[in-house]
Amino acid sequence: MILGWCTVLSIILWGLVIDRGIVAWLNRHCDQPFRDGADFLFSGILPALAISGAAATVLGAFHGLRWEIVFPIVVISMIWRRRDLVAVLRDLVSLLRKIAAQTKSGNPLPALAALTCITLCYVSSVLAQFPSGVADVWVFHIPLATGIIEHAGFVSPQIDHPFYGNIPLFFNLLFALVMMVSGHWTGASVMNIAIFFGFLFLLSSCASRWRACGFFLVAALILSIPFFRGSVGEPMTDLARSCFSVAAVLFLWRYLETRRPAELFHCALVLGGAVGGKYTELQMVGLIGLALLPTLLKRRVSLPLFLSCLCAFLAVATYWYARNLIVLGNPIYPFMFGHPGLTDAWMADYMLELGRAFDPANRHFVTNLATLQGWRDFLHILYQWFLASKPNAFVALALILAGLAVAFRRIAFLAAITAAMFVIWYTVMFNHIRWATPAYLLFFSTGFIGASLVRERLDQWLDRRVLPQIAPLAKIASSPACRVASPVIIGLLAGGLWISHWHRMGGSDIDPGKAKELDVVLGLISVDKYMESHREAYFMYRYIADHDLRTVFQPFDTANTLLSTAYNGGRDGGWQLPRYVLPAPGSDIDAFIRDNQIGYFIVPPDAGSAFLAERIGEDKIVMANSVIARMMPRSSLILTDKFGWKLYRFDADRAS
């Protein structure tokens, strides 16, 4: 994990160095090219990753993602841009000095914000060590990143699947850059954590003053929601591409506020990353284009700036679409034009799946907004899924309304894009709530911008009424005795709370079943012990590997072999039969059992559910149950875990 963080920080540093030179050139005619060094550091993380990803894309296109090629290029470019490197490091030192100076002057908020950020990153890093229970991680995302590493670049298809092997891979490429060094899937998790916190820094830097307070508000609005918090360390691309999409909108807002050319350039960079990560983000090109259209029509964007932004966008996003156009004849393969390698039946099933709700219980909702019922269902979904029982969502909504009240023109287009994204999600992509991640993230971001605009309106009142009232407290906080006593008191309090919690949880005999994620973060229980008690299939698959059971028949888990490998430290002992290996209809089931040397099988509690039948296929479920029914009379139950999963031993020689 430490090696992964060092790699990510190195990638960000290289991107910041390159980006600083570009920003200085674009803003050369501005009175204030940089708001300040801290703003550049906070807002430059995602553009830096976009620049690094663009450079890696060029190398990957020629199979040059090898350390013997990458390392010299990095060193030479750092020497070439040594002045920018020194400037970035100077900005970082200046930021640390400002935090120390603010603390000495009686303002502990910057130091508390920095400490909070470090703590949150540590917590996210610990939780990222939990192997994901989402099948897509092991079926697609990690294999795609591994495929990029193995080929030192890109091939078509990247994995053995014509569709998933030819999708845009910008974020999988970023995962691969870290995994090249760390050699473990947690490298992808660290990259996702960095992207998410880079977005939080960008959002907090949008406040004109009191960025430390802004970070606390950002954390309270966004990190307090499990919808986002649970995806931070997940090595999937949904949250990452959402951060890039919303960042593009924020950079556009910053450009309209400041007219600094570099803000629009950053908008193009991160928008290219979002589009290079998933087809769905093409919607953002249209939405941002519409928002920028009045400015373009008034010719407030110079031709050189427009061309620079266009080149930045194309440099990051174009490769994936150009490759598919050349190789497959369809830039957005396999949609709309053609799908070589995929049958018409497969495409029909896939389009049916995309066009309807993932959960059958939600398929009665009308998504046609040309009808009154469609609008009723849409508003019902917005309330039940995104607002109900979520106080911070209501706070964000109130902040948006307040922002519209005090500065309508400055926030109206953010609110309009948020509404448009929710409408697009509901009418086009109402398959799963995760497709609404960009819209929901922009919703809270717009709430923060609203709070910033309200605070600007209150600045004079705060400076005249509030700050004088807290001046005595500031003097006390800045006294030498307080600066020494505060960390000591905080340390003693934290230690006392840890010991108290340790005793309350049972000391050295802590019950894994009662443990929480916090207990893993505090070091009270190991990741393995926690996972065995809280993650479905984890204990079962670990047991199978520890006892080298062969061969296990598990047709009810879509990623059984991949999860078995992930849950056992990457070991693949071939313990389980792939779930798609089933007897052909009408074939000899006894011969199938004998030929595959099945000695064990697993029956989960939801083996007969309609949801599982839809995901795997009713015909396959029927066939799997027929195999289990043939083995059951000659089997004995050897293990049942707390989730109701049952492991049976099959004795072929025992009389039924």
XYZ file of C-alpha atoms in Angstrom:
656
model
C 0.000 0.000 0.000
C 2.853 2.414 0.847
C 4.544 1.612 -2.459
C 1.261 2.276 -4.245
C 0.909 5.695 -2.606
C 4.497 6.628 -3.492
C 3.785 5.696 -7.108
C 0.543 7.683 -7.241
C 2.192 10.756 -5.708
C 5.036 10.480 -8.225
C 2.537 10.330 -11.109
C 0.713 13.384 -9.735
C 3.982 15.290 -9.225
C 5.071 14.668 -12.814
C 1.692 15.793 -14.116
C 1.759 18.923 -11.931
C 5.201 19.870 -13.233
C 4.084 19.581 -16.857
C 0.794 21.299 -16.098
C 2.400 24.271 -14.355
C 4.338 25.250 -17.448
C 1.186 25.011 -19.579
C -0.856 27.047 -17.073
C 1.805 29.767 -16.891
C 1.844 30.035 -20.690
C -1.947 30.095 -21.062
C -2.365 32.682 -18.286
C 0.568 34.844 -19.393
C -1.724 37.787 -20.199
C -3.622 37.607 -16.902
C -2.918 40.054 -14.097
C -2.800 37.129 -11.674
C -1.783 33.933 -13.553
C -2.159 31.857 -10.393
C -4.630 32.558 -7.639
C -1.906 31.208 -5.360
C 0.317 28.161 -5.112
C -2.097 26.309 -2.839
C -4.936 26.719 -5.322
C -2.763 25.285 -8.094
C -1.866 22.269 -5.944
C -5.459 21.638 -4.872
C -7.062 22.139 -8.275
C -4.286 20.584 -10.336
C -4.408 16.960 -9.178
C -7.021 15.732 -11.654
C -5.544 17.655 -14.622
C -2.139 16.244 -13.629
C -3.533 12.713 -13.755
C -5.143 13.491 -17.119
C -1.778 14.655 -18.482
C -0.021 11.572 -17.092
C -2.729 9.356 -18.575
C -2.409 11.042 -21.965
C 1.369 10.485 -21.984
C 0.883 6.861 -20.934
C -1.695 6.411 -23.703
C 0.851 7.470 -26.311
C 3.411 5.042 -24.907
C 0.813 2.274 -24.634
C -0.214 2.705 -28.254
C 3.352 1.734 -29.232
C 3.741 -0.877 -26.444
C 6.159 1.375 -24.625
C 4.766 1.066 -21.091
C 7.983 -0.469 -19.792
C 10.053 0.923 -16.961
C 13.167 1.029 -19.100
C 11.256 3.486 -21.328
C 9.057 5.296 -18.807
C 11.756 6.073 -16.225
C 14.203 7.845 -18.598
C 11.348 9.888 -20.079
C 10.249 11.006 -16.609
C 13.786 11.906 -15.547
C 14.564 13.801 -18.764
C 11.269 15.709 -18.670
C 11.823 16.639 -15.015
C 15.277 17.984 -15.844
C 13.840 19.847 -18.826
C 11.093 21.392 -16.678
C 13.277 21.790 -13.590
C 12.080 25.346 -12.995
C 8.492 24.148 -12.870
C 9.544 21.292 -10.585
C 11.168 23.757 -8.198
C 8.073 25.978 -8.393
C 5.750 23.090 -7.526
C 7.941 22.038 -4.596
C 8.124 25.676 -3.492
C 4.318 25.846 -3.584
C 4.135 22.760 -1.411
C 6.603 24.180 1.127
C 4.727 27.485 1.094
C 1.478 25.654 1.832
C 3.022 23.910 4.825
C 4.417 27.199 6.082
C 1.014 28.856 5.755
C -0.580 26.083 7.786
C 2.063 26.516 10.495
C 1.711 30.309 10.433
C -2.072 30.115 10.709
C -1.753 27.747 13.638
C 0.662 30.105 15.411
C -1.664 33.050 14.844
C -4.534 31.239 16.525
C -6.319 29.702 13.524
C -6.122 25.919 13.917
C -8.545 25.143 11.061
C -5.919 24.645 8.298
C -3.944 22.255 10.501
C -7.118 20.415 11.504
C -8.150 20.175 7.848
C -4.742 18.726 6.932
C -4.914 16.245 9.820
C -8.461 15.273 8.866
C -7.415 14.706 5.269
C -4.487 12.499 6.309
C -6.762 10.529 8.639
C -9.396 10.027 5.964
C -6.760 8.881 3.463
C -5.421 6.415 6.035
C -8.907 5.071 6.743
C -9.632 4.724 3.032
C -6.306 2.952 2.495
C -7.048 0.430 5.240
C -10.545 -0.247 3.936
C -9.156 -0.574 0.409
C -7.392 -3.744 1.530
C -10.775 -5.467 1.690
C -11.039 -7.507 -1.530
C -14.009 -6.235 -3.473
C -17.162 -8.295 -3.497
C -18.236 -6.776 -6.832
C -17.743 -9.316 -9.605
C -16.973 -6.630 -12.221
C -13.729 -5.785 -10.420
C -12.329 -9.267 -10.954
C -14.033 -10.030 -14.262
C -13.150 -6.774 -16.048
C -11.330 -3.942 -14.289
C -8.331 -5.710 -12.739
C -7.868 -8.077 -15.730
C -7.948 -5.057 -18.065
C -5.242 -3.301 -16.047
C -3.232 -6.520 -15.871
C -3.618 -6.967 -19.638
C -2.176 -3.492 -20.220
C 0.823 -4.364 -18.044
C 1.385 -7.737 -19.706
C 1.350 -6.219 -23.213
C 3.179 -3.021 -22.191
C 0.293 -1.260 -23.875
C -2.886 -1.919 -25.785
C -4.157 -4.768 -27.923
C -7.574 -5.511 -29.350
C -9.286 -7.029 -27.473
C -7.496 -6.233 -24.212
C -9.109 -9.230 -22.505
C -10.812 -12.256 -23.979
C -14.137 -10.578 -24.639
C -14.979 -8.580 -27.773
C -17.077 -5.984 -25.937
C -15.321 -5.480 -22.611
C -11.950 -5.901 -24.301
C -12.574 -2.881 -26.569
C -14.173 -0.296 -24.284
C -12.378 3.000 -23.416
C -9.659 2.210 -20.874
C -8.371 5.542 -19.550
C -8.953 4.720 -15.872
C -7.834 1.108 -16.248
C -4.637 2.592 -17.696
C -4.209 4.742 -14.567
C -4.741 1.589 -12.489
C -2.083 -0.180 -14.539
C 0.473 2.610 -13.995
C 0.338 1.976 -10.243
C 0.055 -1.802 -10.460
C 3.205 -1.857 -12.632
C 5.123 -0.847 -9.501
C 3.053 -2.207 -6.621
C 2.269 -5.514 -8.345
C -1.032 -5.796 -6.472
C -4.648 -4.845 -7.106
C -4.577 -2.453 -4.138
C -2.577 -0.137 -6.407
C -5.786 0.443 -8.371
C -7.585 1.222 -5.113
C -4.962 3.809 -4.167
C -5.368 5.502 -7.552
C -9.132 5.712 -7.000
C -8.586 7.200 -3.530
C -6.234 9.817 -4.999
C -8.748 10.711 -7.713
C -11.557 11.114 -5.191
C -9.544 13.269 -2.794
C -8.200 15.251 -5.735
C -11.807 16.037 -6.572
C -12.548 17.033 -2.964
C -9.532 19.374 -2.998
C -10.707 20.919 -6.265
C -14.188 21.477 -4.885
C -12.924 23.016 -1.643
C -10.573 25.297 -3.602
C -13.577 26.755 -5.429
C -14.315 28.753 -2.282
C -12.869 32.247 -2.569
C -11.867 32.267 1.124
C -11.618 29.863 4.039
C -10.668 26.797 2.013
C -10.019 24.849 5.210
C -13.617 25.402 6.306
C -14.638 24.490 2.788
C -12.921 21.125 3.053
C -14.860 20.312 6.230
C -18.124 21.216 4.502
C -17.176 19.125 1.471
C -16.356 16.168 3.712
C -19.591 16.609 5.660
C -21.698 16.785 2.500
C -20.071 14.022 0.445
C -18.001 11.675 2.617
C -20.836 11.230 5.098
C -22.873 9.408 2.429
C -22.189 5.645 2.125
C -23.081 5.929 -1.578
C -19.772 7.715 -2.170
C -17.754 6.586 0.836
C -18.199 2.898 0.047
C -16.807 3.344 -3.477
C -13.677 5.339 -2.634
C -11.295 2.391 -2.410
C -13.192 0.154 -4.821
C -11.038 -0.574 -7.922
C -13.884 0.278 -10.288
C -14.159 3.180 -12.701
C -17.599 4.573 -11.810
C -16.544 7.005 -9.077
C -13.343 7.970 -10.901
C -15.088 8.897 -14.160
C -17.768 10.719 -12.155
C -15.089 12.806 -10.420
C -13.567 13.718 -13.783
C -16.966 14.567 -15.304
C -18.030 16.808 -12.441
C -14.538 18.344 -12.278
C -14.985 19.417 -15.906
C -18.154 21.283 -14.922
C -16.394 22.886 -11.946
C -13.482 24.044 -14.100
C -15.952 25.567 -16.536
C -17.599 27.396 -13.622
C -14.186 28.623 -12.484
C -13.446 29.857 -16.011
C -16.705 31.781 -16.185
C -15.890 33.296 -12.791
C -12.238 34.241 -13.407
C -11.776 34.181 -17.212
C -8.411 32.520 -16.694
C -7.686 30.497 -19.881
C -6.062 27.674 -17.925
C -9.371 26.875 -16.219
C -10.975 26.113 -19.586
C -7.884 24.112 -20.567
C -8.239 22.053 -17.374
C -11.913 21.562 -18.190
C -10.924 20.065 -21.550
C -8.278 17.829 -19.958
C -10.503 16.236 -17.342
C -13.440 16.014 -19.749
C -11.149 14.064 -22.069
C -10.318 11.730 -19.192
C -14.002 11.177 -18.415
C -14.874 10.478 -22.073
C -11.792 8.266 -22.359
C -13.056 6.241 -19.419
C -16.619 5.446 -20.457
C -18.994 6.008 -23.355
C -21.647 7.392 -21.007
C -19.602 10.535 -20.379
C -20.086 11.651 -23.974
C -23.225 13.279 -22.560
C -20.950 15.733 -20.724
C -19.463 16.953 -24.001
C -22.930 18.064 -25.102
C -23.900 19.563 -21.738
C -20.652 21.498 -21.317
C -20.827 22.581 -24.952
C -24.329 23.971 -24.415
C -23.219 25.776 -21.245
C -20.242 27.281 -23.068
C -22.153 28.102 -26.261
C -23.148 31.686 -25.300
C -19.510 32.500 -24.542
C -18.409 31.012 -27.846
C -21.053 32.903 -29.800
C -19.945 36.172 -28.188
C -16.363 35.290 -29.230
C -15.031 35.633 -25.718
C -12.901 32.521 -26.247
C -9.957 33.254 -28.521
C -9.154 30.896 -31.374
C -5.732 29.864 -29.928
C -7.372 29.016 -26.589
C -10.157 27.066 -28.292
C -7.639 25.087 -30.350
C -5.504 24.429 -27.258
C -8.517 23.068 -25.384
C -9.585 20.972 -28.362
C -6.099 19.469 -28.646
C -6.045 18.747 -24.891
C -9.398 16.976 -25.065
C -8.436 14.939 -28.128
C -5.023 14.021 -26.698
C -6.653 12.379 -23.686
C -9.817 10.885 -25.194
C -9.292 10.188 -28.890
C -7.156 7.044 -28.880
C -9.874 4.663 -27.686
C -12.406 5.856 -30.241
C -9.905 6.043 -33.113
C -8.698 2.511 -32.385
C -12.224 1.113 -32.435
C -12.972 2.990 -35.655
C -9.889 1.555 -37.369
C -10.055 -1.978 -35.970
C -13.819 -2.506 -35.660
C -15.311 0.146 -37.927
C -17.249 1.729 -35.062
C -15.782 4.394 -32.726
C -18.392 3.669 -30.036
C -18.327 -0.108 -30.544
C -20.676 -1.928 -30.327
C -23.419 0.722 -30.166
C -25.436 2.252 -33.000
C -23.269 1.291 -35.990
C -21.977 -2.279 -35.928
C -20.784 -4.988 -33.597
C -18.333 -7.379 -35.296
C -17.511 -10.293 -33.022
C -20.837 -10.070 -31.191
C -23.972 -11.811 -32.352
C -27.220 -9.971 -32.936
C -28.796 -12.041 -30.167
C -26.090 -11.017 -27.675
C -26.511 -7.355 -28.576
C -30.285 -7.597 -28.303
C -29.984 -9.099 -24.812
C -27.393 -6.510 -23.797
C -29.461 -3.571 -25.021
C -32.492 -4.991 -23.237
C -30.469 -5.179 -20.027
C -29.200 -1.605 -20.387
C -32.628 -0.226 -21.135
C -34.448 -1.555 -18.098
C -33.986 -1.479 -14.334
C -31.443 -3.924 -12.949
C -33.795 -4.945 -10.141
C -37.074 -6.441 -11.418
C -38.887 -4.691 -8.542
C -38.166 -1.305 -10.185
C -39.366 -2.156 -13.683
C -42.869 -0.834 -13.183
C -41.614 2.760 -13.168
C -42.392 4.731 -16.336
C -39.274 6.409 -17.784
C -41.052 8.242 -20.582
C -41.141 11.884 -19.455
C -43.559 12.734 -22.235
C -46.249 11.319 -19.933
C -47.573 12.612 -16.628
C -46.953 9.229 -14.997
C -43.329 9.410 -16.116
C -42.835 12.698 -14.256
C -44.579 11.312 -11.166
C -42.310 8.269 -11.132
C -39.248 10.434 -11.812
C -39.955 12.720 -8.857
C -40.729 9.685 -6.698
C -37.372 8.129 -7.578
C -35.514 11.397 -6.949
C -37.026 11.671 -3.499
C -36.847 8.030 -2.418
C -33.381 7.233 -3.787
C -31.540 10.519 -3.351
C -33.250 12.572 -0.635
C -35.270 10.414 1.778
C -33.488 9.681 5.078
C -30.458 11.698 3.919
C -30.293 14.946 5.928
C -27.155 16.150 4.144
C -28.966 15.825 0.799
C -31.632 18.215 2.093
C -28.849 20.515 3.313
C -27.311 20.469 -0.171
C -30.716 21.226 -1.718
C -31.220 24.149 0.685
C -27.750 25.487 -0.166
C -28.527 25.292 -3.893
C -31.757 27.239 -3.390
C -29.931 29.778 -1.224
C -27.244 30.153 -3.880
C -29.878 30.715 -6.531
C -31.456 33.358 -4.309
C -28.278 35.376 -3.697
C -26.428 34.882 -7.007
C -28.743 33.345 -9.589
C -26.587 33.934 -12.656
C -23.431 32.526 -11.047
C -24.952 29.192 -10.106
C -27.893 28.731 -12.485
C -25.993 26.749 -15.096
C -24.643 24.351 -12.425
C -28.185 23.699 -11.215
C -29.377 23.283 -14.809
C -26.662 20.749 -15.651
C -27.457 18.831 -12.451
C -31.134 18.629 -13.394
C -30.275 17.653 -16.976
C -27.991 14.845 -15.797
C -30.696 13.389 -13.559
C -33.174 13.544 -16.455
C -30.715 11.823 -18.816
C -30.020 9.136 -16.235
C -33.692 8.411 -15.646
C -34.787 8.413 -19.290
C -31.742 6.717 -20.858
C -29.748 4.881 -18.176
C -32.278 3.876 -15.527
C -30.561 0.533 -15.098
C -28.847 1.061 -11.749
C -28.339 3.897 -9.299
C -24.563 3.821 -9.888
C -25.131 5.320 -13.348
C -26.446 8.405 -11.522
C -23.169 8.897 -9.630
C -22.066 11.940 -11.709
C -25.445 13.633 -11.284
C -25.529 12.992 -7.532
C -21.926 14.150 -7.109
C -22.657 17.349 -9.047
C -25.747 17.865 -6.885
C -23.621 18.049 -3.724
C -20.934 20.045 -5.512
C -23.531 22.615 -6.544
C -24.672 22.731 -2.922
C -21.134 23.582 -1.855
C -20.879 26.293 -4.513
C -24.175 27.668 -3.210
C -22.733 27.773 0.315
C -19.651 29.575 -1.012
C -21.784 32.216 -2.746
C -23.893 32.737 0.369
C -20.757 33.105 2.452
C -19.400 35.711 0.034
C -22.571 37.734 0.546
C -22.090 37.459 4.332
C -18.396 38.354 4.316
C -18.795 41.916 5.541
C -21.152 40.895 8.314
C -18.814 38.095 9.385
C -15.780 40.386 9.364
C -17.632 43.075 11.323
C -19.639 40.997 13.812
C -18.331 37.432 14.149
C -14.553 37.721 13.882
C -14.219 40.343 16.655
C -16.227 38.085 18.959
C -13.867 35.142 18.500
C -10.690 37.254 18.660
C -10.138 36.494 22.394
C -10.397 32.771 21.678
C -7.874 33.171 18.866
C -5.407 34.808 21.275
C -5.823 31.949 23.725
C -5.375 29.331 20.983
C -2.211 31.058 19.732
C -0.532 31.165 23.138
C 2.570 28.948 23.554
C 0.986 26.999 26.396
C -2.103 26.195 24.324
C -0.038 25.155 21.291
C 1.852 22.661 23.450
C -1.084 21.486 25.530
C -3.516 20.960 22.645
C -1.716 18.075 20.857
C -0.894 16.465 24.220
C -4.522 16.596 25.320
C -5.730 15.347 21.940
C -3.201 12.478 22.039
C -4.194 11.451 25.562
C -7.872 11.665 24.696
C -7.408 9.565 21.559
C -5.387 6.974 23.491
C -7.985 6.823 26.234
C -10.799 6.366 23.748
C -8.843 3.601 21.975
C -8.224 1.719 25.237
C -11.841 2.177 26.316
C -13.097 0.878 22.988
C -10.640 -2.040 23.109
C -11.960 -3.104 26.510
C -15.575 -2.648 25.434
C -15.011 -4.876 22.388
C -13.544 -7.644 24.547
C -9.836 -6.835 24.596
C -7.691 -9.535 23.012
C -10.774 -11.776 22.676
C -12.723 -9.459 20.388
C -15.665 -11.161 18.700
C -15.150 -10.875 14.897
C -18.894 -10.977 14.335
C -19.378 -7.818 16.408
C -16.458 -5.957 14.852
C -16.969 -2.941 12.618
C -14.858 -1.433 9.871
C -13.620 1.089 12.434
C -12.129 -1.751 14.468
C -10.028 -2.769 11.478
C -8.866 0.827 11.061
C -7.950 0.981 14.762
C -5.959 -2.227 14.459
C -8.162 -4.213 16.855
C -8.842 -6.977 14.338
C -7.181 -8.127 11.132
C -8.663 -7.694 7.686
C -9.006 -11.486 7.286
C -10.889 -11.939 10.572
C -13.253 -9.125 9.718
C -13.859 -10.372 6.195
C -14.621 -13.906 7.358
C -17.426 -12.609 9.527
C -18.817 -9.895 7.264
C -18.238 -10.828 3.611
C -20.382 -13.460 1.942
C -18.356 -16.354 0.465
C -15.068 -15.105 1.946
C -14.821 -17.710 4.692
C -16.061 -20.461 2.384
C -13.547 -19.731 -0.379
C -10.703 -19.352 2.140
C -11.653 -22.686 3.696
C -11.613 -24.390 0.303
C -8.144 -23.019 -0.468
C -6.723 -23.733 2.996
C -7.825 -27.372 2.755
C -7.060 -27.658 -0.984
C -10.507 -29.069 -1.770
C -10.937 -30.196 -5.379
C -12.998 -29.898 -7.426
C -15.777 -27.673 -6.085
C -18.961 -27.189 -8.124
C -20.286 -23.636 -7.558
C -22.615 -22.586 -10.394
C -24.436 -19.859 -8.428
C -21.632 -17.268 -8.210
C -20.900 -15.333 -11.414
C -17.275 -14.746 -10.343
C -16.551 -17.773 -8.190
C -13.080 -18.577 -9.556
C -12.020 -14.922 -9.636
C -13.245 -14.214 -6.101
C -11.591 -17.399 -4.886
C -8.285 -16.127 -6.240
C -8.798 -12.602 -4.869
C -9.798 -13.865 -1.417
C -6.693 -16.046 -1.198
C -3.989 -13.486 -1.832
C -3.923 -13.998 -5.589
C -3.385 -17.764 -5.412
C -5.227 -19.733 -8.067
C -5.226 -23.397 -7.141
C -7.932 -24.415 -9.570
C -10.105 -25.436 -6.661
C -13.409 -24.474 -8.224
C -15.012 -25.390 -11.492
C -15.883 -22.207 -13.442
C -19.572 -21.523 -12.953
C -20.267 -21.604 -16.716
C -19.023 -25.219 -16.985
C -22.309 -27.151 -17.052
C -23.541 -30.284 -18.811
C -25.199 -29.812 -22.161
C -28.979 -30.297 -22.218
C -29.829 -33.975 -22.486
C -26.263 -35.142 -21.732
C -25.219 -37.713 -19.127
C -24.983 -35.894 -15.789
C -23.053 -38.737 -14.133
C -20.457 -38.545 -16.902
C -20.214 -34.761 -16.393
C -19.576 -35.237 -12.659
C -17.015 -37.958 -13.308
C -15.183 -36.162 -16.119
C -14.822 -32.963 -14.076
C -13.808 -34.900 -10.932
C -16.330 -33.047 -8.773
C -15.754 -33.842 -5.118
C -17.585 -30.930 -3.455
C -20.363 -28.477 -4.207
C -21.798 -25.294 -2.700
C -25.448 -24.340 -2.255
C -26.074 -20.656 -1.308
C -29.308 -19.640 0.446
C -30.531 -17.686 -2.608
C -29.952 -20.497 -5.104
C -33.621 -20.475 -6.050
C -34.180 -16.716 -6.227
C -35.676 -15.094 -9.315
C -32.935 -12.448 -9.298
C -30.163 -15.049 -9.487
C -32.041 -16.931 -12.191
C -32.197 -13.760 -14.278
C -28.517 -12.926 -13.813
C -27.229 -16.425 -14.570
C -30.010 -17.719 -16.794
C -32.991 -19.852 -15.885
C -31.865 -22.708 -18.121
C -28.436 -22.743 -16.461
C -29.960 -22.663 -12.994
C -32.186 -25.608 -13.903
C -29.193 -27.560 -15.190
C -27.116 -26.690 -12.110
C -29.893 -27.851 -9.803
C -30.191 -31.108 -11.720
C -26.474 -31.773 -11.154
C -26.792 -30.998 -7.445
C -29.932 -33.154 -7.153
C -27.972 -36.066 -8.649
C -25.134 -35.635 -6.125
C -27.140 -34.777 -3.013
C -28.202 -38.344 -1.989
C -24.539 -39.358 -1.851
C -23.293 -36.208 -0.138
C -22.677 -35.025 3.401
C -22.714 -31.477 4.764
C -19.271 -30.486 6.029
C -19.608 -26.730 6.568
C -22.214 -23.969 6.925
C -21.106 -20.358 7.245
C -22.970 -17.526 8.975
C -24.525 -16.388 5.677
C -26.190 -19.749 5.071
C -23.766 -21.036 2.431
C -23.459 -24.820 2.624
C -20.482 -26.882 1.497
C -21.117 -30.569 0.737
C -18.711 -33.440 0.165
C -19.736 -35.757 -2.652
C -18.868 -39.445 -2.302
C -19.175 -41.040 -5.726
C -18.745 -44.558 -4.342
C -21.402 -44.271 -1.676
C -24.726 -45.948 -2.377
C -27.601 -43.505 -2.810
